XYZ file of C-alpha atoms in Angstrom:
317
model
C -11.908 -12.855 51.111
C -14.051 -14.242 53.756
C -17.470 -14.956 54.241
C -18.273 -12.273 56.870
C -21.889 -13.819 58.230
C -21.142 -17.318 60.280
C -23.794 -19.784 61.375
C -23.203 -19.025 64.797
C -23.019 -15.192 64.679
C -26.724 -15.425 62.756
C -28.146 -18.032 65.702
C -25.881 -16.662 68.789
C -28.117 -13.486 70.800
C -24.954 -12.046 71.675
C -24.511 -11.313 67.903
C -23.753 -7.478 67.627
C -25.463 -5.704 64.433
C -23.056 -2.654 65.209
C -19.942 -4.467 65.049
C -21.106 -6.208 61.629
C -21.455 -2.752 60.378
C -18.542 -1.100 61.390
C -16.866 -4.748 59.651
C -18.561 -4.122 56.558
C -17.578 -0.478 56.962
C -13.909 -1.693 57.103
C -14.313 -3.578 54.132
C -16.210 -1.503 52.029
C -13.334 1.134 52.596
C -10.359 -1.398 51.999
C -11.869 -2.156 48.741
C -12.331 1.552 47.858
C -8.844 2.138 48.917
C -7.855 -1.200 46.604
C -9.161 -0.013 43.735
C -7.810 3.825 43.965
C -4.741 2.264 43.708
C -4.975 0.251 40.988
C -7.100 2.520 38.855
C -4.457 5.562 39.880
C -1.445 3.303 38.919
C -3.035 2.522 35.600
C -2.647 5.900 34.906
C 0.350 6.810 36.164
C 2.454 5.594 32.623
C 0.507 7.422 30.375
C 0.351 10.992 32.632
C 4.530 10.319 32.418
C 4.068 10.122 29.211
C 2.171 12.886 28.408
C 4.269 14.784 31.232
C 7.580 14.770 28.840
C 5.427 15.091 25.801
C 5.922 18.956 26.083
C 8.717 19.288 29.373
C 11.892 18.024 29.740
C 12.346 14.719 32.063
C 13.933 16.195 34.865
C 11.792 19.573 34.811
C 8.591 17.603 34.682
C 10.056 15.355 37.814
C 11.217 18.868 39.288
C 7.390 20.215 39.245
C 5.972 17.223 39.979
C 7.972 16.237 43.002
C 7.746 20.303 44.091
C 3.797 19.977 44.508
C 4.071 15.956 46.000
C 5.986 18.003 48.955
C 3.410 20.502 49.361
C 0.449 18.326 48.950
C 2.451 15.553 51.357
C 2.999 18.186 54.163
C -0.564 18.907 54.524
C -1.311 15.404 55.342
C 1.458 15.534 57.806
C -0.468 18.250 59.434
C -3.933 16.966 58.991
C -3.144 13.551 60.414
C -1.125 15.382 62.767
C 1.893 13.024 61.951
C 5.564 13.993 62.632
C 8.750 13.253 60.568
C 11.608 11.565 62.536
C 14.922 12.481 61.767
C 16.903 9.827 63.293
C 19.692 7.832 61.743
C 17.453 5.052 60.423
C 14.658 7.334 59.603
C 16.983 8.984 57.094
C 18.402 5.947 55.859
C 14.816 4.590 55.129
C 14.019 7.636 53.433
C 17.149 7.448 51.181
C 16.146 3.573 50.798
C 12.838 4.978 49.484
C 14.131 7.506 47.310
C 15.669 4.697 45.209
C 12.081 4.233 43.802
C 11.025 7.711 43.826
C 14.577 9.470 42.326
C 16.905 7.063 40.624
C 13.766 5.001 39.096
C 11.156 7.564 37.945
C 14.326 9.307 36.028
C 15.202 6.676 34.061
C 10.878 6.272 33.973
C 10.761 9.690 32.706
C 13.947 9.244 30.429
C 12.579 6.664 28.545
C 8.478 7.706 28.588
C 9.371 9.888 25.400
C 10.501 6.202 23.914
C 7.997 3.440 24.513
C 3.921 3.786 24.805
C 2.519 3.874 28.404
C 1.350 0.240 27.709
C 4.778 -1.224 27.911
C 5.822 1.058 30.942
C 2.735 -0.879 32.646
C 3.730 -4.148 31.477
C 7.941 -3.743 32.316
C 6.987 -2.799 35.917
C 4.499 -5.718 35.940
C 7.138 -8.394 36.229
C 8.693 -6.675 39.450
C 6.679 -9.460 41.780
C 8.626 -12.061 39.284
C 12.203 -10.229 39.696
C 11.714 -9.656 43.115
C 11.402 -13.008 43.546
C 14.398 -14.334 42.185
C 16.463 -11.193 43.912
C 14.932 -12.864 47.190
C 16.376 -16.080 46.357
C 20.018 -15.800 45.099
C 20.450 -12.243 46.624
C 18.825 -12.705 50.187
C 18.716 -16.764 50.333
C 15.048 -16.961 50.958
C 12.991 -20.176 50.369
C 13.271 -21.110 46.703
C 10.571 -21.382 43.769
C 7.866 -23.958 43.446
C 7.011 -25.621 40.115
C 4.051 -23.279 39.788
C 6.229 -20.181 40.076
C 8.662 -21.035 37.896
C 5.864 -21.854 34.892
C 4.579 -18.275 36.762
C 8.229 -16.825 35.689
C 8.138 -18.035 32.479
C 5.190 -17.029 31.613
C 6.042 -13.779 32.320
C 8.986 -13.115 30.715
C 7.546 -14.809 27.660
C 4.512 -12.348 27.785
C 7.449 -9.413 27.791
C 9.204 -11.177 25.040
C 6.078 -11.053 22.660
C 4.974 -7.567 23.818
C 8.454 -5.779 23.548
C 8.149 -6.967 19.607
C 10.911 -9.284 19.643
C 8.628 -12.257 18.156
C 7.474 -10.032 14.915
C 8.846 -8.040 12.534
C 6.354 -5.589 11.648
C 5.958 -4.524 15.586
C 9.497 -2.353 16.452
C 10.250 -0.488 19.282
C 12.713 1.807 20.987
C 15.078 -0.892 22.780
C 16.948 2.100 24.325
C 13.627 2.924 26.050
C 12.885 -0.167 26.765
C 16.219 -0.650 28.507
C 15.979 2.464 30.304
C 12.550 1.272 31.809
C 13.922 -1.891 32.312
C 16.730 -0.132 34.805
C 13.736 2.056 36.333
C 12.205 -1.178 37.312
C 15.214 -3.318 38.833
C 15.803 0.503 40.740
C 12.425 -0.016 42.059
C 12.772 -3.596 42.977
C 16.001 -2.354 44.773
C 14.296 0.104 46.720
C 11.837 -1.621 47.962
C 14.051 -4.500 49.223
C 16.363 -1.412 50.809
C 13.136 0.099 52.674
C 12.271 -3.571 54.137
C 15.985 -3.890 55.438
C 16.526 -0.865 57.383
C 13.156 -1.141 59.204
C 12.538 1.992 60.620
C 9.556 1.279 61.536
C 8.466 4.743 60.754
C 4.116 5.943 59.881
C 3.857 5.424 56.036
C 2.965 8.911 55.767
C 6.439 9.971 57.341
C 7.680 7.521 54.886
C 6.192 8.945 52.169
C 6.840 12.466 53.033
C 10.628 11.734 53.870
C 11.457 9.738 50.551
C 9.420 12.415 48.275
C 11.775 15.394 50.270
C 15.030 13.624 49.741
C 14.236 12.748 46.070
C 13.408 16.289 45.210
C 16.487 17.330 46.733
C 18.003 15.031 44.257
C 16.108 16.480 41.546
C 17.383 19.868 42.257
C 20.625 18.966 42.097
C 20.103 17.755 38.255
C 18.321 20.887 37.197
C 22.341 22.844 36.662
C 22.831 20.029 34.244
C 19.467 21.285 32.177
C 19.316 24.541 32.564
C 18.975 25.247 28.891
C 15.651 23.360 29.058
C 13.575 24.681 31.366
C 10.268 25.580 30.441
C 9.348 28.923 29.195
C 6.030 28.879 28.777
C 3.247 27.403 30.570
C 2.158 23.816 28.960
C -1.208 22.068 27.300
C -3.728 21.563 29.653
C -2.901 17.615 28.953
C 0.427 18.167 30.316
C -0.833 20.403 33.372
C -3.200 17.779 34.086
C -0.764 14.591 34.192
C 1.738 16.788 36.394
C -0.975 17.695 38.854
C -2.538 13.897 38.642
C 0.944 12.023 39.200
C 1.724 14.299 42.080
C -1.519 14.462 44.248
C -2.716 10.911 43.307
C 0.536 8.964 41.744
C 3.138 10.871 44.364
C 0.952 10.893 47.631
C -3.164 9.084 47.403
C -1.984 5.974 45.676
C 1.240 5.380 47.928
C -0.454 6.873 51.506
C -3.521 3.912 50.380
C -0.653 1.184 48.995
C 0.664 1.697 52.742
C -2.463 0.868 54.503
C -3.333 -1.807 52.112
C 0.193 -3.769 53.573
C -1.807 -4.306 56.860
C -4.922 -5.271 55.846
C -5.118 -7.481 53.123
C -2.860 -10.830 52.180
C 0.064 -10.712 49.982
C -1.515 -12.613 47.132
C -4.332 -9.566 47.398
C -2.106 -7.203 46.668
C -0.538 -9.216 43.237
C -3.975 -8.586 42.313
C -2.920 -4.931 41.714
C 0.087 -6.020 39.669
C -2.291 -7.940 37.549
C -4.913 -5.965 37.063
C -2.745 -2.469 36.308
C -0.966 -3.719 32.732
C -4.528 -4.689 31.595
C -5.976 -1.125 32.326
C -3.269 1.176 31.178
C -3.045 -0.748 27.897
C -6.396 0.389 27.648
C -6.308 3.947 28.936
C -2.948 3.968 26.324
C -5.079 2.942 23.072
C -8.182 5.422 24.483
C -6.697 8.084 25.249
C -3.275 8.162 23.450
C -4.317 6.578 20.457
C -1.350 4.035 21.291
C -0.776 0.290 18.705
C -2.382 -2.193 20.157
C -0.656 -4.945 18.080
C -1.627 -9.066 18.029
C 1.959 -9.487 19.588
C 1.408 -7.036 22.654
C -2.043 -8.628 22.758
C -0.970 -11.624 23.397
C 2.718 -10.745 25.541
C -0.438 -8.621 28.034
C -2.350 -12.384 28.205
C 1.037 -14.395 28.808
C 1.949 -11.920 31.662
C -1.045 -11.744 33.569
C -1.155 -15.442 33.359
C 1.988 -16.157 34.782
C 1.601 -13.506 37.568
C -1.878 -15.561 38.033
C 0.011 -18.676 38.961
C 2.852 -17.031 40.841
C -0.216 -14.930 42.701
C -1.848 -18.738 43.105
C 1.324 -20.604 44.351
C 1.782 -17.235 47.005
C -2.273 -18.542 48.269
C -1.367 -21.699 48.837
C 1.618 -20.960 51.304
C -0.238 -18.245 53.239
């Protein structure tokens, strides 16, 4: 980030102390917004896991997505925003409900499977699978030297952490796999939401996608009748249902949004980077989840090759 006091801002008269403020005012904000997000997406594994800890996948999605609507409608009306219902508009709201239905239920299906630490650390390679999607899928520019070692890296770090270098660390490959789906859905859906270009306020985005993915989860609940809840959960559970729909659901993605006009892509990997670290953490804390030698060390291979895929990003911007 740059230096925001020049030489000749500090020796020009014209040099307005109001406008510095309202700058630092701007950035001050940006950085609260920055790390809201990654603090909230830290989270965001272990309140899934705690959700189906006690509630069935889809019922847990059901309530979640039921109070995302309510809470997202009130900052349609406070911002005084309105949802367009065009053609595209709907298309970029099914685009988004890629990531918000069809990936948080395989998310949810496998959160009963794997610890929160390696739902952190699976949807930390997206930056390094969108990548390659962008080359052989869309034909974009292809990878440098440094994001390749970045890419390999990576996957290494998953290869250690997923246990598949010990044999005292096991886990539960068909959560793994299902988490593994959840975050090629997500890729998926995020390259779908770029392509139809609605052009739409991220708030309308956000509003849209969460509407037409709870219509979705509706439609499941027939299939699982037999396990809705009937009785009111812990307070644990209650509390990860409420936190992943007002700050998971709506804060993190309504800040996310703004975040995409403000601050450099290489910025944003920061997030990427900085989330598997913190919910491995919150994981061992507060879920009394194995921190092993192996996932140890698959958590410092990851970050380090997102590090030099985030560093070859700097140098083309």
């Amino acid at each position: 980030m740059s230096n925001p006091f020049h030489s000749k801002d500090l020796s020009s008269p014209l040099y307005d102390p109001v406008a510095a403020s309202l700058n630092r005012n701007s950035r001050l904000a940006t950085t609260g917004q920055f790390i809201t997000v990654v603090l909230i997406w830290s989270l965001t594994p272990l309140a899934a896991v705690w959700t189906v800890n006690e509630i069935h996948w889809a019922w847990g999605l059901f309530i979640r997505f039921s109070l995302a609507i309510a809470i997202a409608f009130v900052c349609q009306l406070y911002f005084k925003v309105k949802i367009p219902v065009h053609p595209q508009a709907l298309l970029s709201y099914a685009a988004g409900a890629i990531g918000l239905f069809a990936s948080m239920a395989f998310c949810y299906m496998g959160a009963s499977k794997v610890p929160s630490a390696i739902i952190s650390m699976i949807y930390g390679i997206a930056p390094l699978v969108s990548g390659l999607m962008a080359i052989y899928i869309f034909k974009s520019a292809p990878f440098s030297a440094y994001q390749w070692m970045g890419l390999i890296l990576g996957m290494l770090g998953l290869f250690f952490a997923l246990g598949f270098g010990s044999q005292s660390f096991t886990l539960n490959y068909l959560g793994v796999g299902l988490e593994l789906i959840a975050m090629l859905l997500y890729v998926l859906s995020a390259f779908a939401v770029r392509s139809v270009n609605a052009s739409i306020h991220p708030i309308s985005q956000m509003t849209g996608a969460t509407l037409v993915s709870w219509v979705g989860y509706c439609s499941l609940l027939p299939f699982f009748w037999s396990e809705m809840p009937v009785q009111l959960p812990s307070l644990q559970s209650c509390i990860a249902l409420i936190y992943s729909a007002l700050f998971s659901s709506v804060l993190a993605m309504i800040f996310y949004y703004a975040l995409l006009n403000k601050v450099s892509p290489t910025t944003l990997m920061l997030i990427t980077i900085m989330t598997p670290v913190l919910a491995t953490v919150w994981g061992s804390w507060l879920n009394q989840e194995q921190l092993s030698p192996d996932l140890i060390l698959g958590l410092f291979l990851l970050c380090l090759g997102l590090a030099l895929y985030s560093f070859q990003v700097r140098s083309k911007v």
